[in-house]
Amino acid sequence: MKKSAELVWNNCLSFIKDNIEEQAFKTWFEPIKAVKIVDNALSIQVPSSFFYEWLEEHYLKILKVSLIRELGKNAKLIYVIRKGKALHNNKTVTQQIPSSERTPVRSQEVDIPITKKDPELKNPFIIPGIRNVKIESQLNPNYNFDNFLEGDSNRLARSAGLAIANKPGGTSFNPFFVFGAVGLGKTHLAHAIGVEIKEKYPDKTVLYISAEKFIQQFTDSVRKNNRNDFIHFYQLIDVLIIDDVQFLSGKAGTQDVFFHIFNHLHQNGKQVILTSDKAPIDMQDIEQRLLSRFKWGLSAELQHPDFETRVAILKNKLFRDGVEMPEEIIEYVAKNIKTNVRELEGAIVSLIAQASFNKKEVTLELSKQIVEKFVKNTKREVSIDYIQKVVSDYFQMDVDTLQSKTRKRHIVQARQLAMFFAKKLTKASLASIGSQIGSRDHATVLHACKTVDNLSSTDKQFRKYVEDLQKKLTL
Ligand code: ADP
Ligand code: MG
């Protein structure tokens, strides 16, 4: 009698469950559904391509063993990946990939997590001699955890950073992807992790490098014809920190080489830490295979610090500089500079400087003048609410209509225009724009931006809308 797909899969599951950690089982196996069985091939449905990659990367061996127990040595596994709904007919689209289709050779070597070896013992590719060359870590000791103050805005990123520093390469936060707007502490946190690791594990090779410098080095290596040395060098590193990876966008050659370095490090249990001004999902002109790897570990956002955190950061800075300042003034500065820690620090530094150069008391009056300069100099960003208001007014509808689910053409167009301008004029992510303009997802926003681009180059009337709105919004 033939076994049903479900029965086979359930048997596999109970075998797998006995052999891996409970948390891993819950995360990676419970969401899987058995679909069908044809000959010796079992199809299982996984929630995303990320899942599929993860299973192939980490659980291939155990999947194989369990399947062979059930179906014999010709057993095959096919992943059915849900790709969401198609726009035109609302049917669920799926993609089917046989197990290890893309990586038939490497699949033999994949480890089962329970037997995970000590990452230190794992790298057999040390080039004799080179290990002794000391690699300068390029870390800034002034950026450490002690002076990276904790608040709601950074708690997740900060704690994950600490966990990584305790066990580099040994947590599931690999890679660790930190993102957030300028001046919110990405570079500081990235250094802090490196500094802490160096303190705990002086023998580990840590390297901090900006993506711009990495690109430069790579370009030089191509010019000098020593691309392989470049790659080898990076493969020696235990903890690689690359700051501002958004600069890799559009740089296909560097992305390719980074992809190989990343895979090498990751497979050998080395830690990779990346920062960016955007979430992986919002990054443009970055290869898909690289983006999907960015999402393997943990992405954590640094948000704008709340008032208490801003006050704490200021006090800490003043304390370290040995300067005393009236509470009232600290609070005034913290209240008025909200979006950028660098500016917050800048304002307090100017305040100290002004006061000491001119031998003036630091007064509230002086603080007002200085803060005003800082606030004025930072270009005002229009808000998404404001954009929706302006677009609705322009088309003589109210904001609720603009956000409604209707498919009426003129309303859809107004909504798409609002999304387009939100993308153009704010730093908000596609996902956040979508959620603010009628709870749509990031794909809808992306589609809207493309539609507006297309229409404004083909439709004269539409182009006029775009120009009018542009004027109203940026005046
Ligand atoms: P980013 O790389 O995100 O643009 P930085 O890491 O350069 O930002 O941070 C800007 C400034 O703000 C630095 O001087 C940094 O020390 C300071 N800073 C940011 N976040 C914090 C924090 N949580 N506690 C203390 N200082 C911070
Ligand atoms: Mg930075």
Coordinates of C-alpha atoms and ligand atoms in Angstrom, one line a residue:
M1 CA 0.0 0.0 0.0
K2 CA 1.2 3.5 -0.8
K3 CA 1.8 5.8 2.0
S4 CA 0.2 9.3 1.9
A5 CA 2.4 12.4 1.7
E6 CA 1.2 13.4 5.1
L7 CA 2.1 10.1 6.7
V8 CA 5.5 10.1 5.2
W9 CA 6.2 13.6 6.3
N10 CA 4.9 13.0 9.8
N11 CA 7.3 10.1 10.2
C12 CA 10.1 12.3 8.9
L13 CA 9.1 15.0 11.4
S14 CA 9.2 12.7 14.4
F15 CA 12.7 11.6 13.4
I16 CA 13.9 15.1 12.9
K17 CA 12.3 16.3 16.1
D18 CA 14.4 13.8 18.0
N19 CA 17.5 15.0 16.5
I20 CA 17.5 18.8 16.6
E21 CA 16.8 21.5 19.1
E22 CA 13.2 22.1 20.0
Q23 CA 13.3 25.8 19.1
A24 CA 14.8 25.0 15.7
F25 CA 12.2 22.4 15.1
K26 CA 9.4 24.8 15.9
T27 CA 10.9 27.5 13.7
W28 CA 11.9 25.6 10.7
F29 CA 9.8 22.5 10.5
E30 CA 6.4 23.1 12.1
P31 CA 5.4 25.6 9.4
I32 CA 6.0 23.1 6.6
K33 CA 3.1 21.2 5.0
A34 CA 3.3 18.0 3.1
V35 CA 1.7 18.5 -0.4
K36 CA 1.9 15.3 -2.4
I37 CA 3.9 12.3 -3.1
V38 CA 4.6 11.1 -6.6
D39 CA 6.8 8.0 -7.0
N40 CA 9.6 8.6 -4.6
A41 CA 9.3 12.4 -4.6
L42 CA 7.8 14.1 -1.7
S43 CA 6.7 17.7 -2.2
I44 CA 6.6 19.9 0.9
Q45 CA 5.4 23.5 1.0
V46 CA 7.6 26.1 2.7
P47 CA 6.5 29.6 3.4
S48 CA 9.2 31.5 1.5
S49 CA 12.4 31.1 -0.5
F50 CA 14.3 32.2 2.6
F51 CA 12.9 29.1 4.3
Y52 CA 14.0 26.9 1.4
E53 CA 17.5 28.3 1.5
W54 CA 17.7 27.9 5.2
L55 CA 16.6 24.3 5.1
E56 CA 19.0 23.5 2.3
E57 CA 21.8 25.2 4.1
H58 CA 21.3 23.8 7.5
Y59 CA 19.1 20.8 7.5
L60 CA 19.8 19.0 4.2
K61 CA 21.4 16.0 5.7
I62 CA 18.8 15.3 8.3
L63 CA 16.1 15.8 5.7
K64 CA 17.8 13.3 3.5
V65 CA 18.3 10.7 6.2
S66 CA 14.8 10.9 7.3
L67 CA 13.4 10.7 3.8
I68 CA 15.5 7.7 2.9
R69 CA 14.2 5.9 6.0
E70 CA 10.7 6.4 4.7
L71 CA 11.0 6.1 0.9
G72 CA 14.2 4.3 0.2
K73 CA 17.5 5.5 -1.2
N74 CA 15.9 7.0 -4.4
A75 CA 13.9 9.4 -2.2
K76 CA 13.6 12.9 -3.6
L77 CA 12.5 16.1 -2.0
I78 CA 10.7 19.0 -3.8
Y79 CA 10.1 22.3 -2.2
V80 CA 7.0 24.2 -3.1
I81 CA 7.5 27.8 -2.3
R82 CA 4.6 30.2 -1.9
K83 CA 5.3 33.3 -3.8
G84 CA 2.2 35.2 -2.7
K85 CA -0.8 36.1 -4.8
A86 CA -0.6 37.0 -8.5
L87 CA -1.8 40.5 -9.1
H88 CA -4.1 39.7 -12.1
N89 CA -6.0 36.7 -10.9
N90 CA -5.4 36.5 -7.2
K91 CA -4.3 32.9 -7.4
T92 CA -1.5 31.7 -5.2
V93 CA 1.7 31.4 -7.2
T94 CA 4.2 28.8 -6.3
Q95 CA 7.6 27.7 -7.4
Q96 CA 8.9 24.2 -7.2
I97 CA 12.5 23.4 -6.6
P98 CA 14.0 20.0 -6.2
S99 CA 16.2 19.7 -3.2
S100 CA 19.8 20.8 -3.9
E101 CA 19.2 21.4 -7.5
R102 CA 21.5 24.4 -7.4
T103 CA 24.2 23.0 -5.1
P104 CA 24.5 19.3 -5.8
V105 CA 28.1 19.0 -4.7
R106 CA 28.2 21.1 -1.6
S107 CA 25.1 19.5 -0.3
Q108 CA 27.1 16.5 0.7
E109 CA 29.0 18.6 3.2
V110 CA 26.3 20.3 5.0
D111 CA 26.4 19.8 8.7
I112 CA 23.5 18.9 10.9
P113 CA 23.3 21.6 13.6
I114 CA 23.4 19.3 16.5
T115 CA 26.9 18.2 15.6
K116 CA 27.9 21.8 15.1
K117 CA 31.6 21.9 15.7
D118 CA 33.4 24.6 17.5
P119 CA 33.8 27.3 14.8
E120 CA 37.4 27.8 15.9
L121 CA 38.4 24.3 14.9
K122 CA 36.7 24.4 11.7
N123 CA 38.7 26.5 9.3
P124 CA 41.2 24.1 7.5
F125 CA 42.1 26.7 4.9
I126 CA 44.5 28.8 6.9
I127 CA 47.3 29.7 4.6
P128 CA 50.6 28.9 6.3
G129 CA 52.4 32.0 7.4
I130 CA 49.6 34.4 6.8
R131 CA 48.0 33.7 10.1
N132 CA 50.9 35.4 11.8
V133 CA 50.4 38.6 9.9
K134 CA 48.6 40.9 12.2
I135 CA 45.6 42.5 10.7
E136 CA 44.8 45.9 12.3
S137 CA 41.2 46.0 13.3
Q138 CA 40.7 49.7 12.4
L139 CA 38.4 50.0 15.4
N140 CA 37.8 53.2 17.3
P141 CA 38.0 52.5 21.0
N142 CA 35.9 55.6 21.8
Y143 CA 32.9 53.8 20.3
N144 CA 32.2 51.2 22.9
F145 CA 29.2 49.7 24.7
D146 CA 29.7 51.8 27.8
N147 CA 29.0 55.0 26.1
F148 CA 26.3 53.6 23.7
L149 CA 23.3 54.4 25.8
E150 CA 20.4 52.1 25.8
G151 CA 16.8 53.2 25.1
D152 CA 13.7 51.8 23.4
S153 CA 15.0 53.1 20.1
N154 CA 18.0 50.8 20.1
R155 CA 17.3 48.0 22.7
L156 CA 17.0 45.1 20.2
A157 CA 20.1 46.1 18.2
R158 CA 22.1 46.8 21.3
S159 CA 21.3 43.6 23.1
A160 CA 21.9 41.6 19.9
G161 CA 25.2 43.3 19.6
L162 CA 26.2 42.3 23.1
A163 CA 25.1 38.7 22.5
I164 CA 27.3 38.6 19.4
A165 CA 30.2 40.1 21.2
N166 CA 29.9 37.3 23.8
K167 CA 29.8 34.6 21.1
P168 CA 30.9 35.9 17.7
G169 CA 29.7 33.6 15.0
G170 CA 27.9 31.5 17.6
T171 CA 24.5 33.1 17.7
S172 CA 21.8 33.0 15.1
F173 CA 22.4 36.7 14.5
N174 CA 24.7 36.1 11.6
P175 CA 24.9 38.2 9.6
F176 CA 23.8 41.0 12.0
F177 CA 22.3 43.7 9.8
V178 CA 21.9 47.1 11.6
F179 CA 19.9 49.8 9.7
G180 CA 18.6 53.2 10.4
A181 CA 18.7 56.9 9.4
V182 CA 21.9 59.0 9.6
G183 CA 23.3 59.9 13.0
L184 CA 21.5 57.3 15.0
G185 CA 24.5 55.2 16.0
K186 CA 25.0 52.5 13.4
T187 CA 28.8 53.2 13.1
H188 CA 29.1 53.5 16.9
L189 CA 27.3 50.2 17.5
A190 CA 29.3 48.4 14.8
H191 CA 32.6 49.5 16.4
A192 CA 31.3 48.7 19.9
I193 CA 30.7 45.1 19.0
G194 CA 34.2 44.9 17.5
V195 CA 35.8 46.6 20.5
E196 CA 34.1 44.2 22.9
I197 CA 35.1 41.2 20.9
K198 CA 38.7 42.3 20.9
E199 CA 38.5 42.7 24.6
K200 CA 37.0 39.2 25.2
Y201 CA 38.8 37.4 22.5
P202 CA 42.1 39.2 21.8
D203 CA 43.2 36.5 19.3
K204 CA 40.3 36.9 17.0
T205 CA 40.9 38.8 13.9
V206 CA 38.4 41.6 13.7
L207 CA 38.2 44.0 10.9
Y208 CA 36.1 47.2 10.6
I209 CA 35.8 48.7 7.1
S210 CA 33.5 51.1 5.4
A211 CA 31.8 49.7 2.3
E212 CA 33.3 52.6 0.3
K213 CA 36.8 51.6 1.3
F214 CA 36.0 47.9 0.6
I215 CA 34.9 48.9 -2.9
Q216 CA 38.0 50.9 -3.4
Q217 CA 40.3 48.1 -2.3
F218 CA 38.5 45.7 -4.6
T219 CA 38.8 48.0 -7.6
D220 CA 42.5 48.4 -6.9
S221 CA 42.9 44.7 -6.7
V222 CA 41.3 44.2 -10.1
R223 CA 43.5 46.9 -11.5
K224 CA 46.6 45.4 -10.0
N225 CA 45.5 41.9 -11.0
N226 CA 45.6 40.5 -7.4
R227 CA 41.9 39.9 -6.9
N228 CA 42.7 36.5 -5.3
D229 CA 44.9 38.1 -2.7
F230 CA 42.0 40.4 -1.9
I231 CA 39.7 37.5 -1.4
H232 CA 42.1 35.5 0.6
F233 CA 42.8 38.4 2.9
Y234 CA 39.1 38.7 3.7
Q235 CA 38.6 35.0 4.2
L236 CA 41.1 35.1 7.1
I237 CA 38.9 37.4 9.1
D238 CA 36.9 36.1 12.1
V239 CA 34.7 39.1 12.5
L240 CA 34.0 41.2 9.5
I241 CA 32.3 44.5 10.0
I242 CA 31.2 46.5 6.9
D243 CA 29.7 49.9 7.5
D244 CA 27.2 51.5 5.1
V245 CA 26.6 48.6 2.7
Q246 CA 24.1 50.7 0.8
F247 CA 27.1 51.9 -1.1
L248 CA 27.4 48.5 -2.7
S249 CA 24.3 49.2 -4.7
G250 CA 25.0 49.2 -8.4
K251 CA 28.5 47.8 -7.9
A252 CA 28.1 44.4 -9.4
G253 CA 31.7 43.3 -9.3
T254 CA 32.1 44.2 -5.6
Q255 CA 28.8 42.5 -4.8
D256 CA 30.0 39.3 -6.5
V257 CA 33.2 39.2 -4.6
F258 CA 31.5 40.0 -1.4
F259 CA 29.1 37.3 -2.0
H260 CA 31.9 34.7 -2.1
I261 CA 33.7 36.2 0.9
F262 CA 30.4 36.2 2.8
N263 CA 29.6 32.6 2.0
H264 CA 33.1 31.5 3.0
L265 CA 33.0 33.3 6.3
H266 CA 29.4 32.3 7.1
Q267 CA 30.1 28.6 6.4
N268 CA 33.0 28.7 8.6
G269 CA 31.1 30.1 11.6
K270 CA 32.7 33.6 11.3
Q271 CA 30.7 36.6 12.2
V272 CA 29.5 39.2 9.7
I273 CA 28.2 42.6 10.8
L274 CA 26.7 45.0 8.3
T275 CA 25.2 48.4 8.6
S276 CA 23.0 50.3 6.1
D277 CA 20.8 53.3 5.9
K278 CA 18.0 51.1 4.6
A279 CA 16.3 47.8 5.5
P280 CA 17.4 45.0 3.2
I281 CA 13.9 45.0 1.6
D282 CA 14.4 48.7 0.6
M283 CA 17.8 48.4 -0.8
Q284 CA 18.1 49.0 -4.5
D285 CA 20.5 47.6 -7.1
I286 CA 21.7 44.9 -4.9
E287 CA 21.7 41.3 -6.2
Q288 CA 18.9 39.2 -4.9
R289 CA 21.2 36.4 -3.7
L290 CA 23.0 38.9 -1.6
L291 CA 19.9 40.5 -0.2
S292 CA 18.5 37.2 0.8
R293 CA 21.7 36.5 2.7
F294 CA 21.4 39.9 4.5
K295 CA 18.2 38.6 5.8
W296 CA 19.5 35.3 7.1
G297 CA 20.5 36.5 10.5
L298 CA 19.0 39.4 12.3
S299 CA 18.0 42.8 11.0
A300 CA 17.6 45.4 13.7
E301 CA 16.6 48.9 13.2
L302 CA 18.0 51.9 15.1
Q303 CA 15.1 54.3 15.6
H304 CA 15.0 57.9 16.7
P305 CA 15.7 58.1 20.4
D306 CA 12.9 59.2 22.7
F307 CA 13.3 62.2 24.9
E308 CA 14.6 60.3 28.0
T309 CA 17.3 58.6 25.9
R310 CA 18.3 62.0 24.4
V311 CA 18.7 63.5 27.8
A312 CA 20.7 60.5 28.9
I313 CA 23.0 60.7 25.9
L314 CA 23.6 64.4 26.5
K315 CA 24.3 63.9 30.2
N316 CA 26.7 61.1 29.5
K317 CA 28.6 63.3 27.0
L318 CA 28.8 66.2 29.4
F319 CA 29.9 63.9 32.1
R320 CA 32.7 62.4 30.0
D321 CA 33.8 65.9 29.0
G322 CA 33.7 67.0 32.6
V323 CA 31.3 69.8 31.9
E324 CA 28.4 70.8 34.1
M325 CA 25.3 72.2 32.6
P326 CA 21.9 73.2 34.1
E327 CA 19.2 70.5 33.8
E328 CA 16.9 73.1 32.2
I329 CA 19.3 73.6 29.3
I330 CA 19.9 69.9 28.7
E331 CA 16.2 69.4 28.5
Y332 CA 15.8 72.3 26.2
V333 CA 18.3 70.9 23.8
A334 CA 16.9 67.4 24.0
K335 CA 13.4 68.6 23.5
N336 CA 14.3 70.5 20.3
I337 CA 16.7 68.2 18.5
K338 CA 15.0 65.0 17.9
T339 CA 16.0 63.2 14.9
N340 CA 19.8 62.8 15.0
V341 CA 22.1 62.0 17.8
R342 CA 25.1 63.5 16.0
E343 CA 23.2 66.9 15.8
L344 CA 22.2 66.5 19.4
E345 CA 25.9 66.2 20.4
G346 CA 26.9 68.9 17.9
A347 CA 24.5 71.4 19.6
I348 CA 25.8 70.7 23.0
V349 CA 29.4 71.0 21.8
S350 CA 28.7 74.4 20.2
L351 CA 27.0 75.5 23.3
I352 CA 30.0 74.6 25.5
A353 CA 32.4 76.2 22.9
Q354 CA 30.4 79.4 22.7
A355 CA 30.2 79.7 26.4
S356 CA 33.9 79.2 27.0
F357 CA 35.2 81.3 24.1
N358 CA 33.0 84.2 24.9
K359 CA 33.3 83.6 28.6
K360 CA 29.5 83.6 28.8
E361 CA 27.3 81.8 31.1
V362 CA 25.4 79.0 29.4
T363 CA 21.9 80.5 29.5
L364 CA 18.7 79.4 28.1
E365 CA 18.8 82.4 25.7
L366 CA 22.1 81.2 24.3
S367 CA 20.8 77.7 24.0
K368 CA 17.9 78.9 22.0
Q369 CA 20.1 80.7 19.5
I370 CA 22.3 77.7 19.0
V371 CA 19.5 75.1 18.8
E372 CA 17.7 77.3 16.3
K373 CA 20.8 77.2 14.1
F374 CA 20.9 73.5 14.2
V375 CA 17.2 73.0 13.6
K376 CA 17.2 75.4 10.7
N377 CA 20.2 73.9 9.1
T378 CA 18.6 70.5 9.0
K379 CA 16.3 70.6 6.0
R380 CA 12.8 70.0 6.9
E381 CA 11.4 66.7 5.7
V382 CA 7.8 66.7 4.6
S383 CA 5.8 64.1 6.4
I384 CA 3.7 61.4 4.8
D385 CA 0.6 62.8 6.4
Y386 CA 1.3 66.1 4.9
I387 CA 1.8 64.5 1.4
Q388 CA -1.5 62.7 1.7
K389 CA -3.2 65.9 2.7
V390 CA -1.8 67.9 -0.2
V391 CA -2.6 65.2 -2.7
S392 CA -6.2 64.7 -1.4
D393 CA -6.8 68.5 -1.5
Y394 CA -5.4 68.7 -5.0
F395 CA -7.9 66.0 -6.3
Q396 CA -10.6 67.4 -4.0
M397 CA -11.2 64.3 -2.0
D398 CA -10.6 63.6 1.7
V399 CA -7.7 61.6 3.0
D400 CA -10.0 58.7 4.0
T401 CA -11.1 58.3 0.4
L402 CA -7.5 58.4 -0.8
Q403 CA -6.7 55.6 1.7
S404 CA -9.8 53.5 1.0
K405 CA -9.8 50.1 -0.7
T406 CA -11.6 51.3 -3.8
R407 CA -10.4 50.5 -7.2
K408 CA -11.9 53.6 -8.8
R409 CA -9.3 54.9 -11.2
H410 CA -9.0 58.5 -10.1
I411 CA -8.7 57.4 -6.5
V412 CA -6.1 54.7 -7.2
Q413 CA -4.1 57.3 -9.1
A414 CA -4.2 59.8 -6.3
R415 CA -3.1 57.1 -3.9
Q416 CA -0.3 56.1 -6.2
L417 CA 0.8 59.7 -6.5
A418 CA 0.9 60.0 -2.7
M419 CA 3.0 56.9 -2.5
F420 CA 5.3 58.1 -5.2
F421 CA 5.9 61.4 -3.4
A422 CA 6.3 59.8 -0.1
K423 CA 9.1 57.7 -1.6
K424 CA 10.7 60.7 -3.3
L425 CA 10.5 63.2 -0.5
T426 CA 10.9 61.2 2.7
K427 CA 13.3 58.7 4.0
A428 CA 10.6 56.3 4.9
S429 CA 10.9 52.7 3.8
L430 CA 8.5 51.2 1.2
A431 CA 6.9 49.1 3.9
S432 CA 6.4 52.1 6.2
I433 CA 4.9 54.2 3.4
G434 CA 2.5 51.4 2.5
S435 CA 1.4 51.0 6.1
Q436 CA 0.7 54.7 6.4
I437 CA -1.1 55.1 3.1
G438 CA -4.0 52.8 3.6
S439 CA -2.2 49.7 5.0
R440 CA -0.7 48.5 1.8
D441 CA 2.5 46.4 1.5
H442 CA 5.8 47.4 0.2
A443 CA 5.2 45.7 -3.2
T444 CA 2.1 47.9 -3.7
V445 CA 4.2 51.0 -3.1
L446 CA 6.9 49.9 -5.4
H447 CA 4.3 49.2 -8.1
A448 CA 2.8 52.6 -7.5
C449 CA 6.2 54.3 -7.9
K450 CA 6.8 52.5 -11.2
T451 CA 3.3 53.3 -12.5
V452 CA 3.7 57.0 -11.8
D453 CA 7.1 57.0 -13.5
N454 CA 5.5 55.3 -16.6
L455 CA 2.4 57.4 -16.7
S456 CA 4.3 60.7 -16.4
S457 CA 6.4 59.8 -19.4
T458 CA 3.4 58.7 -21.5
D459 CA 0.5 60.7 -20.4
K460 CA 0.5 64.5 -20.6
Q461 CA -2.3 65.2 -18.2
F462 CA -0.7 62.9 -15.7
R463 CA 2.6 64.6 -16.0
K464 CA 0.9 67.9 -15.2
Y465 CA -0.5 66.3 -11.9
V466 CA 3.1 65.3 -11.0
E467 CA 4.5 68.7 -11.7
D468 CA 1.8 70.6 -9.8
L469 CA 2.1 68.3 -6.8
Q470 CA 5.8 68.5 -6.8
K471 CA 5.6 72.3 -6.6
K472 CA 3.0 72.3 -3.9
L473 CA 5.0 69.8 -1.8
T474 CA 8.4 71.3 -2.1
L475 CA 7.6 75.0 -1.8
Ligands
ADP1 P1 25.3 56.6 12.0 O1 26.5 55.7 11.7 O2 24.1 55.9 12.2 O3 25.2 57.8 11.0 P2 27.0 57.3 14.3 O4 27.2 55.9 14.8 O5 28.0 58.0 13.5 O6 25.6 57.3 13.4 O7 26.5 58.2 15.5 C1 26.4 59.6 15.5 C2 26.9 60.1 16.8 O8 25.9 59.9 17.8 C3 28.2 59.5 17.3 O9 29.0 60.4 17.9 C4 27.7 58.5 18.3 O10 28.6 58.3 19.4 C5 26.4 59.1 18.9 N1 25.4 58.2 19.3 C6 24.5 57.6 18.6 N2 23.7 56.8 19.3 C7 24.2 56.9 20.6 C8 23.8 56.3 21.8 N3 22.8 55.4 21.9 N4 24.5 56.6 22.9 C9 25.5 57.5 22.8 N5 25.9 58.1 21.7 C10 25.3 57.8 20.6
MG2 MG 27.8 55.7 10.0

